[in-house]
Amino acid sequence: MRLFPRSLCAAVAAWRECFPLHGRDVARWFPGHMAKGLKKMQSSLKLVDCIIEVHDSRIPLSGRNPLFQETLGLKPHLLVLNKMDLADLTEQQIIHHLEGEGLKNTIFTNCIKDENIKQIIPKITELVGSSYRYHRAENMEYCIMVVGIPNVGKSSLINSLRRQHLKTGKAARVGGEPGITRAVTSRIQVSERPLMFLLDTPGVLAPQIGSVETGLKLALCGTVLDHLVGEETMADYLLYTLNRHRMFKYVQHYGLNGASDDIECVLKTIAVRLRKTRKVKVLTGTGDVNVVQPNYSAAARDFLRTFRSGLLGPMMIDRDILQGCLPADIDP
């Protein structure tokens, strides 16, 4: 991987103003089960009263699949922004931006801790009650389809609703990486009054990611398998973003001498601290010399894992869009 070394002290305000995107290509992760899943969703629409789209609170304006609105837009739509505990929600522009896009029906949640989950079923009941149900008008039960890109917490939302309203265990399989749900599942009950069932669906990315920067944001949030983008590339983008946001908890967490814009230096320090190194023999003019070689990939994976767990602090990755620097999904 090509790294872009640039050592700077935290006291100096001259961090990289933009991330070098030239020569980079974000992999298009649209395997067969995604295409099949989208077709299955369309064919199941006649059984559905409302759509819940789940997305990551850290990127409320980036990476949402436009196909959901284009192909499923006939039904009432509720946007659930999950993982609110990992997002910096002090940005007041969030709601204004969402309302500007016609997304007034938005709820922020943390499905792991069941935060704000109680708002969802009353909101769905309101949306369905104020819409035309066509051939389902006489049906007393509600059927809701849960959609979203990979690894944003769709299955966790279903399990959280079941805990809140049925006091029962999980019914949908969850995992910490994209691609756990591979097909549209059978109906899962989440409420007794009103009688409500949810359809879990596989995560579906847009066939073409709008820009390289959007792809990197999606990758940081774990919606794309890390190896498709490259752990070290993602770690460099994470370091760039942390510094731009003046979030320097990584310095104390890894015992660095100071904040740095040099990803090679940072990963080397992390690797040594975690003992992710190996000794290799290097042939020189005076004979073999043992050299300690850092495992940069292992260090990058730990850096990403630490960020995703919230240990480096909550972040609004879409802050550039919210502050009017860049429109969503367009390369600079």
mmCIF file of C-alpha atoms in Angstrom:
data_model
loop_
_atom_site.group_PDB
_atom_site.id
_atom_site.type_symbol
_atom_site.label_atom_id
_atom_site.label_comp_id
_atom_site.label_asym_id
_atom_site.label_seq_id
_atom_site.Cartn_x
_atom_site.Cartn_y
_atom_site.Cartn_z
ATOM 1 C CA MET A 1 0.000 0.000 0.000
ATOM 2 C CA ARG A 2 1.208 3.512 -0.738
ATOM 3 C CA LEU A 3 1.443 5.598 2.438
ATOM 4 C CA PHE A 4 1.636 9.371 2.551
ATOM 5 C CA PRO A 5 4.070 10.287 5.387
ATOM 6 C CA ARG A 6 3.703 13.765 6.849
ATOM 7 C CA SER A 7 4.753 14.184 10.486
ATOM 8 C CA LEU A 8 3.235 17.110 12.306
ATOM 9 C CA CYS A 9 2.877 18.167 15.914
ATOM 10 C CA ALA A 10 -0.580 18.701 17.451
ATOM 11 C CA ALA A 11 0.331 22.299 18.182
ATOM 12 C CA VAL A 12 0.655 22.951 14.451
ATOM 13 C CA ALA A 13 -2.713 23.550 12.782
ATOM 14 C CA ALA A 14 -1.512 22.527 9.302
ATOM 15 C CA TRP A 15 -3.037 19.081 9.052
ATOM 16 C CA ARG A 16 -3.809 17.719 5.613
ATOM 17 C CA GLU A 17 -6.615 19.772 4.132
ATOM 18 C CA CYS A 18 -7.747 16.933 1.893
ATOM 19 C CA PHE A 19 -7.114 13.216 1.635
ATOM 20 C CA PRO A 20 -5.174 12.078 -1.456
ATOM 21 C CA LEU A 21 -7.744 10.226 -3.544
ATOM 22 C CA HIS A 22 -5.869 10.027 -6.843
ATOM 23 C CA GLY A 23 -4.971 6.505 -7.871
ATOM 24 C CA ARG A 24 -7.336 4.995 -5.322
ATOM 25 C CA ASP A 25 -10.311 2.857 -6.237
ATOM 26 C CA VAL A 26 -12.952 1.706 -3.789
ATOM 27 C CA ALA A 27 -14.035 -1.848 -4.603
ATOM 28 C CA ARG A 28 -17.628 -2.260 -5.749
ATOM 29 C CA TRP A 29 -19.048 -4.743 -3.321
ATOM 30 C CA PHE A 30 -22.271 -5.867 -4.940
ATOM 31 C CA PRO A 31 -22.196 -9.698 -4.825
ATOM 32 C CA GLY A 32 -24.978 -11.910 -6.131
ATOM 33 C CA HIS A 33 -26.949 -12.056 -2.894
ATOM 34 C CA MET A 34 -27.330 -8.249 -2.952
ATOM 35 C CA ALA A 35 -28.879 -8.183 -6.419
ATOM 36 C CA LYS A 36 -31.117 -11.129 -5.544
ATOM 37 C CA GLY A 37 -32.038 -9.520 -2.235
ATOM 38 C CA LEU A 38 -33.172 -6.295 -3.891
ATOM 39 C CA LYS A 39 -35.346 -8.207 -6.365
ATOM 40 C CA LYS A 40 -36.860 -10.204 -3.511
ATOM 41 C CA MET A 41 -37.636 -6.982 -1.637
ATOM 42 C CA GLN A 42 -39.466 -5.609 -4.685
ATOM 43 C CA SER A 43 -41.487 -8.799 -5.068
ATOM 44 C CA SER A 44 -42.462 -8.686 -1.365
ATOM 45 C CA LEU A 45 -43.734 -5.075 -1.501
ATOM 46 C CA LYS A 46 -47.367 -6.090 -1.937
ATOM 47 C CA LEU A 47 -47.209 -7.685 1.537
ATOM 48 C CA VAL A 48 -45.660 -4.620 3.191
ATOM 49 C CA ASP A 49 -47.269 -1.595 4.866
ATOM 50 C CA CYS A 50 -44.158 0.457 5.662
ATOM 51 C CA ILE A 51 -40.389 0.572 5.050
ATOM 52 C CA ILE A 52 -37.849 1.073 7.823
ATOM 53 C CA GLU A 53 -34.482 2.101 6.417
ATOM 54 C CA VAL A 54 -31.634 1.657 8.919
ATOM 55 C CA HIS A 55 -28.448 3.666 8.448
ATOM 56 C CA ASP A 56 -25.374 4.649 10.473
ATOM 57 C CA SER A 57 -25.696 7.849 12.548
ATOM 58 C CA ARG A 58 -22.057 8.743 11.829
ATOM 59 C CA ILE A 59 -22.780 9.109 8.091
ATOM 60 C CA PRO A 60 -26.438 10.255 7.925
ATOM 61 C CA LEU A 61 -25.946 11.866 4.506
ATOM 62 C CA SER A 62 -23.439 9.503 2.867
ATOM 63 C CA GLY A 63 -23.784 6.063 1.355
ATOM 64 C CA ARG A 64 -27.541 5.553 1.576
ATOM 65 C CA ASN A 65 -28.677 3.365 -1.292
ATOM 66 C CA PRO A 66 -30.823 5.468 -3.706
ATOM 67 C CA LEU A 67 -32.377 2.250 -5.031
ATOM 68 C CA PHE A 68 -34.364 1.958 -1.789
ATOM 69 C CA GLN A 69 -36.266 5.154 -2.584
ATOM 70 C CA GLU A 70 -36.525 4.392 -6.300
ATOM 71 C CA THR A 71 -37.823 0.826 -5.978
ATOM 72 C CA LEU A 72 -39.526 0.854 -2.568
ATOM 73 C CA GLY A 73 -40.695 4.470 -2.446
ATOM 74 C CA LEU A 74 -44.395 3.670 -2.853
ATOM 75 C CA LYS A 75 -44.653 2.791 0.853
ATOM 76 C CA PRO A 76 -44.393 5.032 3.945
ATOM 77 C CA HIS A 77 -40.728 5.434 4.886
ATOM 78 C CA LEU A 78 -39.085 5.725 8.325
ATOM 79 C CA LEU A 79 -35.343 6.411 8.546
ATOM 80 C CA VAL A 80 -33.692 4.946 11.666
ATOM 81 C CA LEU A 81 -30.169 6.255 12.259
ATOM 82 C CA ASN A 82 -28.552 3.611 14.455
ATOM 83 C CA LYS A 83 -25.332 3.622 16.527
ATOM 84 C CA MET A 84 -26.098 7.085 17.900
ATOM 85 C CA ASP A 85 -23.677 6.427 20.771
ATOM 86 C CA LEU A 86 -20.800 6.423 18.265
ATOM 87 C CA ALA A 87 -21.866 9.670 16.547
ATOM 88 C CA ASP A 88 -21.275 13.265 17.583
ATOM 89 C CA LEU A 89 -24.844 14.522 17.440
ATOM 90 C CA THR A 90 -24.007 18.069 18.552
ATOM 91 C CA GLU A 91 -24.009 19.105 14.885
ATOM 92 C CA GLN A 92 -27.271 21.050 14.741
ATOM 93 C CA GLN A 93 -27.380 20.957 10.936
ATOM 94 C CA ILE A 94 -28.220 17.227 10.841
ATOM 95 C CA ILE A 95 -32.000 17.538 11.203
ATOM 96 C CA HIS A 96 -32.126 20.546 8.843
ATOM 97 C CA HIS A 97 -30.297 18.582 6.149
ATOM 98 C CA LEU A 98 -32.536 15.552 6.591
ATOM 99 C CA GLU A 99 -35.695 17.666 6.483
ATOM 100 C CA GLY A 100 -34.346 19.386 3.369
ATOM 101 C CA GLU A 101 -34.219 15.975 1.699
ATOM 102 C CA GLY A 102 -37.802 15.248 2.725
ATOM 103 C CA LEU A 103 -36.794 12.938 5.591
ATOM 104 C CA LYS A 104 -38.806 14.375 8.469
ATOM 105 C CA ASN A 105 -39.557 10.870 9.754
ATOM 106 C CA THR A 106 -36.182 10.138 11.333
ATOM 107 C CA ILE A 107 -35.321 8.484 14.658
ATOM 108 C CA PHE A 108 -31.835 8.170 16.177
ATOM 109 C CA THR A 109 -31.280 4.887 18.040
ATOM 110 C CA ASN A 110 -28.754 2.681 19.786
ATOM 111 C CA CYS A 111 -30.106 -0.836 19.340
ATOM 112 C CA ILE A 112 -27.508 -2.413 21.630
ATOM 113 C CA LYS A 113 -28.771 -0.358 24.593
ATOM 114 C CA ASP A 114 -32.391 -0.088 23.337
ATOM 115 C CA GLU A 115 -32.213 3.731 23.292
ATOM 116 C CA ASN A 116 -35.196 5.450 21.606
ATOM 117 C CA ILE A 117 -36.528 2.055 20.464
ATOM 118 C CA LYS A 118 -39.929 2.746 22.066
ATOM 119 C CA GLN A 119 -40.509 5.587 19.571
ATOM 120 C CA ILE A 120 -40.446 3.303 16.532
ATOM 121 C CA ILE A 121 -43.691 1.319 16.707
ATOM 122 C CA PRO A 122 -45.875 4.371 17.557
ATOM 123 C CA LYS A 123 -44.260 6.202 14.629
ATOM 124 C CA ILE A 124 -44.904 3.278 12.273
ATOM 125 C CA THR A 125 -48.512 3.090 13.469
ATOM 126 C CA GLU A 126 -48.903 6.810 12.721
ATOM 127 C CA LEU A 127 -47.341 6.523 9.246
ATOM 128 C CA VAL A 128 -49.389 3.485 8.225
ATOM 129 C CA GLY A 129 -52.565 4.972 9.665
ATOM 130 C CA SER A 130 -52.186 8.112 7.558
ATOM 131 C CA SER A 131 -51.418 6.276 4.304
ATOM 132 C CA TYR A 132 -53.514 4.321 1.823
ATOM 133 C CA ARG A 133 -53.028 0.552 2.354
ATOM 134 C CA TYR A 134 -54.675 -0.584 -0.890
ATOM 135 C CA HIS A 135 -55.585 -4.309 -0.704
ATOM 136 C CA ARG A 136 -54.261 -4.515 2.898
ATOM 137 C CA ALA A 137 -56.815 -2.046 4.261
ATOM 138 C CA GLU A 138 -58.870 -4.776 5.946
ATOM 139 C CA ASN A 139 -55.825 -6.530 7.421
ATOM 140 C CA MET A 140 -55.437 -5.802 11.156
ATOM 141 C CA GLU A 141 -51.768 -6.782 11.285
ATOM 142 C CA TYR A 142 -48.889 -4.646 10.082
ATOM 143 C CA CYS A 143 -46.000 -5.976 8.006
ATOM 144 C CA ILE A 144 -42.852 -3.835 7.923
ATOM 145 C CA MET A 145 -39.770 -4.338 5.745
ATOM 146 C CA VAL A 146 -36.379 -3.432 7.248
ATOM 147 C CA VAL A 147 -33.804 -2.341 4.639
ATOM 148 C CA GLY A 148 -30.364 -0.739 4.655
ATOM 149 C CA ILE A 149 -26.773 -1.070 3.568
ATOM 150 C CA PRO A 150 -24.649 -3.810 5.230
ATOM 151 C CA ASN A 151 -23.735 -3.799 8.917
ATOM 152 C CA VAL A 152 -25.827 -0.846 10.097
ATOM 153 C CA GLY A 153 -27.842 -2.860 12.635
ATOM 154 C CA LYS A 154 -30.985 -4.047 10.844
ATOM 155 C CA SER A 155 -31.075 -7.393 12.661
ATOM 156 C CA SER A 156 -30.116 -5.705 15.939
ATOM 157 C CA LEU A 157 -33.094 -3.360 15.529
ATOM 158 C CA ILE A 158 -35.470 -6.308 15.137
ATOM 159 C CA ASN A 159 -34.052 -8.018 18.224
ATOM 160 C CA SER A 160 -34.238 -4.771 20.193
ATOM 161 C CA LEU A 161 -37.918 -4.296 19.270
ATOM 162 C CA ARG A 162 -38.645 -7.857 20.401
ATOM 163 C CA ARG A 163 -36.915 -7.214 23.741
ATOM 164 C CA GLN A 164 -38.914 -4.024 24.267
ATOM 165 C CA HIS A 165 -42.370 -5.230 23.233
ATOM 166 C CA LEU A 166 -42.411 -9.004 23.574
ATOM 167 C CA LYS A 167 -39.840 -9.459 26.370
ATOM 168 C CA THR A 168 -38.223 -12.244 24.404
ATOM 169 C CA GLY A 169 -34.823 -13.132 22.980
ATOM 170 C CA LYS A 170 -33.321 -12.490 19.604
ATOM 171 C CA ALA A 171 -34.846 -13.861 16.421
ATOM 172 C CA ALA A 172 -32.446 -12.383 13.851
ATOM 173 C CA ARG A 173 -28.790 -13.320 13.554
ATOM 174 C CA VAL A 174 -26.385 -10.417 14.077
ATOM 175 C CA GLY A 175 -22.668 -9.897 13.541
ATOM 176 C CA GLY A 176 -19.939 -7.263 13.530
ATOM 177 C CA GLU A 177 -19.203 -7.464 9.825
ATOM 178 C CA PRO A 178 -21.219 -6.925 6.640
ATOM 179 C CA GLY A 179 -23.042 -9.784 4.960
ATOM 180 C CA ILE A 180 -24.493 -11.695 7.946
ATOM 181 C CA THR A 181 -28.070 -11.645 6.595
ATOM 182 C CA ARG A 182 -28.035 -13.171 3.102
ATOM 183 C CA ALA A 183 -31.711 -13.394 2.166
ATOM 184 C CA VAL A 184 -35.099 -11.849 2.885
ATOM 185 C CA THR A 185 -36.287 -13.746 5.947
ATOM 186 C CA SER A 186 -39.736 -14.926 6.936
ATOM 187 C CA ARG A 187 -41.870 -12.605 9.050
ATOM 188 C CA ILE A 188 -40.652 -11.928 12.605
ATOM 189 C CA GLN A 189 -43.146 -10.724 15.207
ATOM 190 C CA VAL A 190 -42.038 -7.656 17.175
ATOM 191 C CA SER A 191 -45.270 -6.442 18.764
ATOM 192 C CA GLU A 192 -48.592 -7.778 20.034
ATOM 193 C CA ARG A 193 -50.566 -4.518 20.195
ATOM 194 C CA PRO A 194 -50.585 -3.553 17.424
ATOM 195 C CA LEU A 195 -49.853 -6.927 15.879
ATOM 196 C CA MET A 196 -46.717 -6.207 13.887
ATOM 197 C CA PHE A 197 -44.284 -8.336 11.895
ATOM 198 C CA LEU A 198 -40.939 -7.333 10.390
ATOM 199 C CA LEU A 199 -39.081 -8.703 7.381
ATOM 200 C CA ASP A 200 -35.289 -8.711 7.784
ATOM 201 C CA THR A 201 -33.386 -8.217 4.521
ATOM 202 C CA PRO A 202 -29.745 -8.454 3.383
ATOM 203 C CA GLY A 203 -27.676 -5.285 3.324
ATOM 204 C CA VAL A 204 -27.588 -3.819 -0.181
ATOM 205 C CA LEU A 205 -25.052 -1.212 -1.263
ATOM 206 C CA ALA A 206 -25.596 0.911 -4.349
ATOM 207 C CA PRO A 207 -24.086 -0.876 -7.380
ATOM 208 C CA GLN A 208 -21.817 2.141 -7.814
ATOM 209 C CA ILE A 209 -20.506 4.088 -4.817
ATOM 210 C CA GLY A 210 -20.863 7.793 -5.572
ATOM 211 C CA SER A 211 -17.278 8.806 -4.822
ATOM 212 C CA VAL A 212 -14.023 7.468 -3.418
ATOM 213 C CA GLU A 213 -14.448 9.577 -0.269
ATOM 214 C CA THR A 214 -17.963 8.205 0.270
ATOM 215 C CA GLY A 215 -16.528 4.720 -0.132
ATOM 216 C CA LEU A 216 -13.888 5.432 2.514
ATOM 217 C CA LYS A 217 -16.561 6.734 4.905
ATOM 218 C CA LEU A 218 -18.601 3.567 4.365
ATOM 219 C CA ALA A 219 -15.493 1.465 4.940
ATOM 220 C CA LEU A 220 -14.683 3.260 8.203
ATOM 221 C CA CYS A 221 -18.153 2.364 9.476
ATOM 222 C CA GLY A 222 -17.631 -1.292 8.561
ATOM 223 C CA THR A 223 -20.218 -1.522 5.796
ATOM 224 C CA VAL A 224 -17.631 -2.835 3.322
ATOM 225 C CA LEU A 225 -15.276 -5.720 4.076
ATOM 226 C CA ASP A 226 -11.977 -4.176 5.167
ATOM 227 C CA HIS A 227 -9.727 -6.143 2.861
ATOM 228 C CA LEU A 228 -11.567 -4.869 -0.223
ATOM 229 C CA VAL A 229 -10.426 -1.318 0.529
ATOM 230 C CA GLY A 230 -7.212 -2.118 2.428
ATOM 231 C CA GLU A 231 -6.762 -1.797 6.199
ATOM 232 C CA GLU A 232 -3.791 0.561 5.895
ATOM 233 C CA THR A 233 -5.594 2.879 3.477
ATOM 234 C CA MET A 234 -8.565 2.982 5.854
ATOM 235 C CA ALA A 235 -6.272 3.609 8.841
ATOM 236 C CA ASP A 236 -4.695 6.560 6.985
ATOM 237 C CA TYR A 237 -8.141 8.000 6.206
ATOM 238 C CA LEU A 238 -9.146 7.506 9.861
ATOM 239 C CA LEU A 239 -6.029 9.359 11.060
ATOM 240 C CA TYR A 240 -6.708 12.167 8.580
ATOM 241 C CA THR A 241 -10.329 12.432 9.797
ATOM 242 C CA LEU A 242 -9.438 12.330 13.505
ATOM 243 C CA ASN A 243 -6.922 15.137 13.070
ATOM 244 C CA ARG A 244 -9.314 17.234 10.981
ATOM 245 C CA HIS A 245 -11.912 16.882 13.754
ATOM 246 C CA ARG A 246 -9.316 17.701 16.429
ATOM 247 C CA MET A 247 -9.939 14.328 18.077
ATOM 248 C CA PHE A 248 -6.626 13.326 19.645
ATOM 249 C CA LYS A 249 -7.652 10.544 22.034
ATOM 250 C CA TYR A 250 -5.612 8.140 19.925
ATOM 251 C CA VAL A 251 -2.440 9.814 21.261
ATOM 252 C CA GLN A 252 -3.155 8.821 24.871
ATOM 253 C CA HIS A 253 -4.727 5.487 23.954
ATOM 254 C CA TYR A 254 -1.622 4.270 22.142
ATOM 255 C CA GLY A 255 0.959 6.168 24.176
ATOM 256 C CA LEU A 256 2.214 8.315 21.296
ATOM 257 C CA ASN A 257 4.563 11.240 21.903
ATOM 258 C CA GLY A 258 2.061 13.541 20.225
ATOM 259 C CA ALA A 259 -0.527 13.799 17.484
ATOM 260 C CA SER A 260 0.802 12.982 14.046
ATOM 261 C CA ASP A 261 -0.289 13.103 10.433
ATOM 262 C CA ASP A 262 2.183 10.360 9.484
ATOM 263 C CA ILE A 263 0.270 7.065 9.289
ATOM 264 C CA GLU A 264 3.449 5.027 8.887
ATOM 265 C CA CYS A 265 4.846 6.443 12.133
ATOM 266 C CA VAL A 266 1.545 5.925 13.978
ATOM 267 C CA LEU A 267 1.109 2.316 12.824
ATOM 268 C CA LYS A 268 4.715 1.516 13.678
ATOM 269 C CA THR A 269 4.204 2.780 17.244
ATOM 270 C CA ILE A 270 0.935 0.824 17.558
ATOM 271 C CA ALA A 271 2.557 -2.360 16.265
ATOM 272 C CA VAL A 272 5.453 -2.079 18.734
ATOM 273 C CA ARG A 273 3.079 -1.323 21.621
ATOM 274 C CA LEU A 274 0.910 -4.338 20.760
ATOM 275 C CA ARG A 275 3.982 -6.502 20.103
ATOM 276 C CA LYS A 276 2.863 -7.061 16.559
ATOM 277 C CA THR A 277 6.407 -7.260 15.231
ATOM 278 C CA ARG A 278 8.792 -9.855 13.895
ATOM 279 C CA LYS A 279 12.545 -10.104 13.514
ATOM 280 C CA VAL A 280 13.846 -10.500 9.994
ATOM 281 C CA LYS A 281 17.375 -10.923 8.735
ATOM 282 C CA VAL A 282 18.655 -8.272 6.351
ATOM 283 C CA LEU A 283 21.767 -8.960 4.319
ATOM 284 C CA THR A 284 24.254 -6.061 4.492
ATOM 285 C CA GLY A 285 27.802 -5.560 3.363
ATOM 286 C CA THR A 286 29.060 -6.610 6.795
ATOM 287 C CA GLY A 287 26.803 -9.651 7.163
ATOM 288 C CA ASP A 288 23.290 -10.478 8.358
ATOM 289 C CA VAL A 289 21.563 -7.959 10.632
ATOM 290 C CA ASN A 290 18.406 -8.666 12.645
ATOM 291 C CA VAL A 291 15.796 -5.960 12.058
ATOM 292 C CA VAL A 292 12.471 -5.552 13.885
ATOM 293 C CA GLN A 293 9.700 -5.307 11.300
ATOM 294 C CA PRO A 294 6.298 -3.903 12.411
ATOM 295 C CA ASN A 295 3.132 -5.661 11.277
ATOM 296 C CA TYR A 296 1.422 -2.623 9.764
ATOM 297 C CA SER A 297 -1.719 -4.550 8.778
ATOM 298 C CA ALA A 298 -2.281 -5.840 12.323
ATOM 299 C CA ALA A 299 -1.726 -2.324 13.715
ATOM 300 C CA ALA A 300 -4.180 -0.859 11.199
ATOM 301 C CA ARG A 301 -6.830 -3.442 12.141
ATOM 302 C CA ASP A 302 -6.460 -2.563 15.830
ATOM 303 C CA PHE A 303 -6.663 1.175 15.057
ATOM 304 C CA LEU A 304 -9.899 0.637 13.113
ATOM 305 C CA ARG A 305 -11.355 -1.689 15.759
ATOM 306 C CA THR A 306 -10.596 0.856 18.505
ATOM 307 C CA PHE A 307 -12.365 3.614 16.567
ATOM 308 C CA ARG A 308 -15.401 1.483 15.749
ATOM 309 C CA SER A 309 -15.840 0.523 19.404
ATOM 310 C CA GLY A 310 -16.046 4.208 20.378
ATOM 311 C CA LEU A 311 -12.831 4.321 22.403
ATOM 312 C CA LEU A 312 -11.529 7.289 20.382
ATOM 313 C CA GLY A 313 -14.706 9.282 20.980
ATOM 314 C CA PRO A 314 -17.972 9.865 19.064
ATOM 315 C CA MET A 315 -17.553 11.282 15.565
ATOM 316 C CA MET A 316 -19.757 12.851 12.907
ATOM 317 C CA ILE A 317 -17.911 11.603 9.805
ATOM 318 C CA ASP A 318 -20.263 13.632 7.578
ATOM 319 C CA ARG A 319 -19.260 16.899 9.234
ATOM 320 C CA ASP A 320 -17.754 18.165 5.960
ATOM 321 C CA ILE A 321 -21.145 17.866 4.252
ATOM 322 C CA LEU A 322 -23.057 19.314 7.201
ATOM 323 C CA GLN A 323 -20.772 22.341 7.278
ATOM 324 C CA GLY A 324 -21.295 22.887 3.570
ATOM 325 C CA CYS A 325 -17.819 21.915 2.435
ATOM 326 C CA LEU A 326 -18.893 19.154 0.074
ATOM 327 C CA PRO A 327 -22.156 17.864 -1.358
ATOM 328 C CA ALA A 328 -22.891 14.227 -0.575
ATOM 329 C CA ASP A 329 -21.420 11.559 -2.828
ATOM 330 C CA ILE A 330 -19.330 13.904 -5.037
ATOM 331 C CA ASP A 331 -15.552 13.811 -5.261
ATOM 332 C CA PRO A 332 -13.694 17.071 -4.675
#
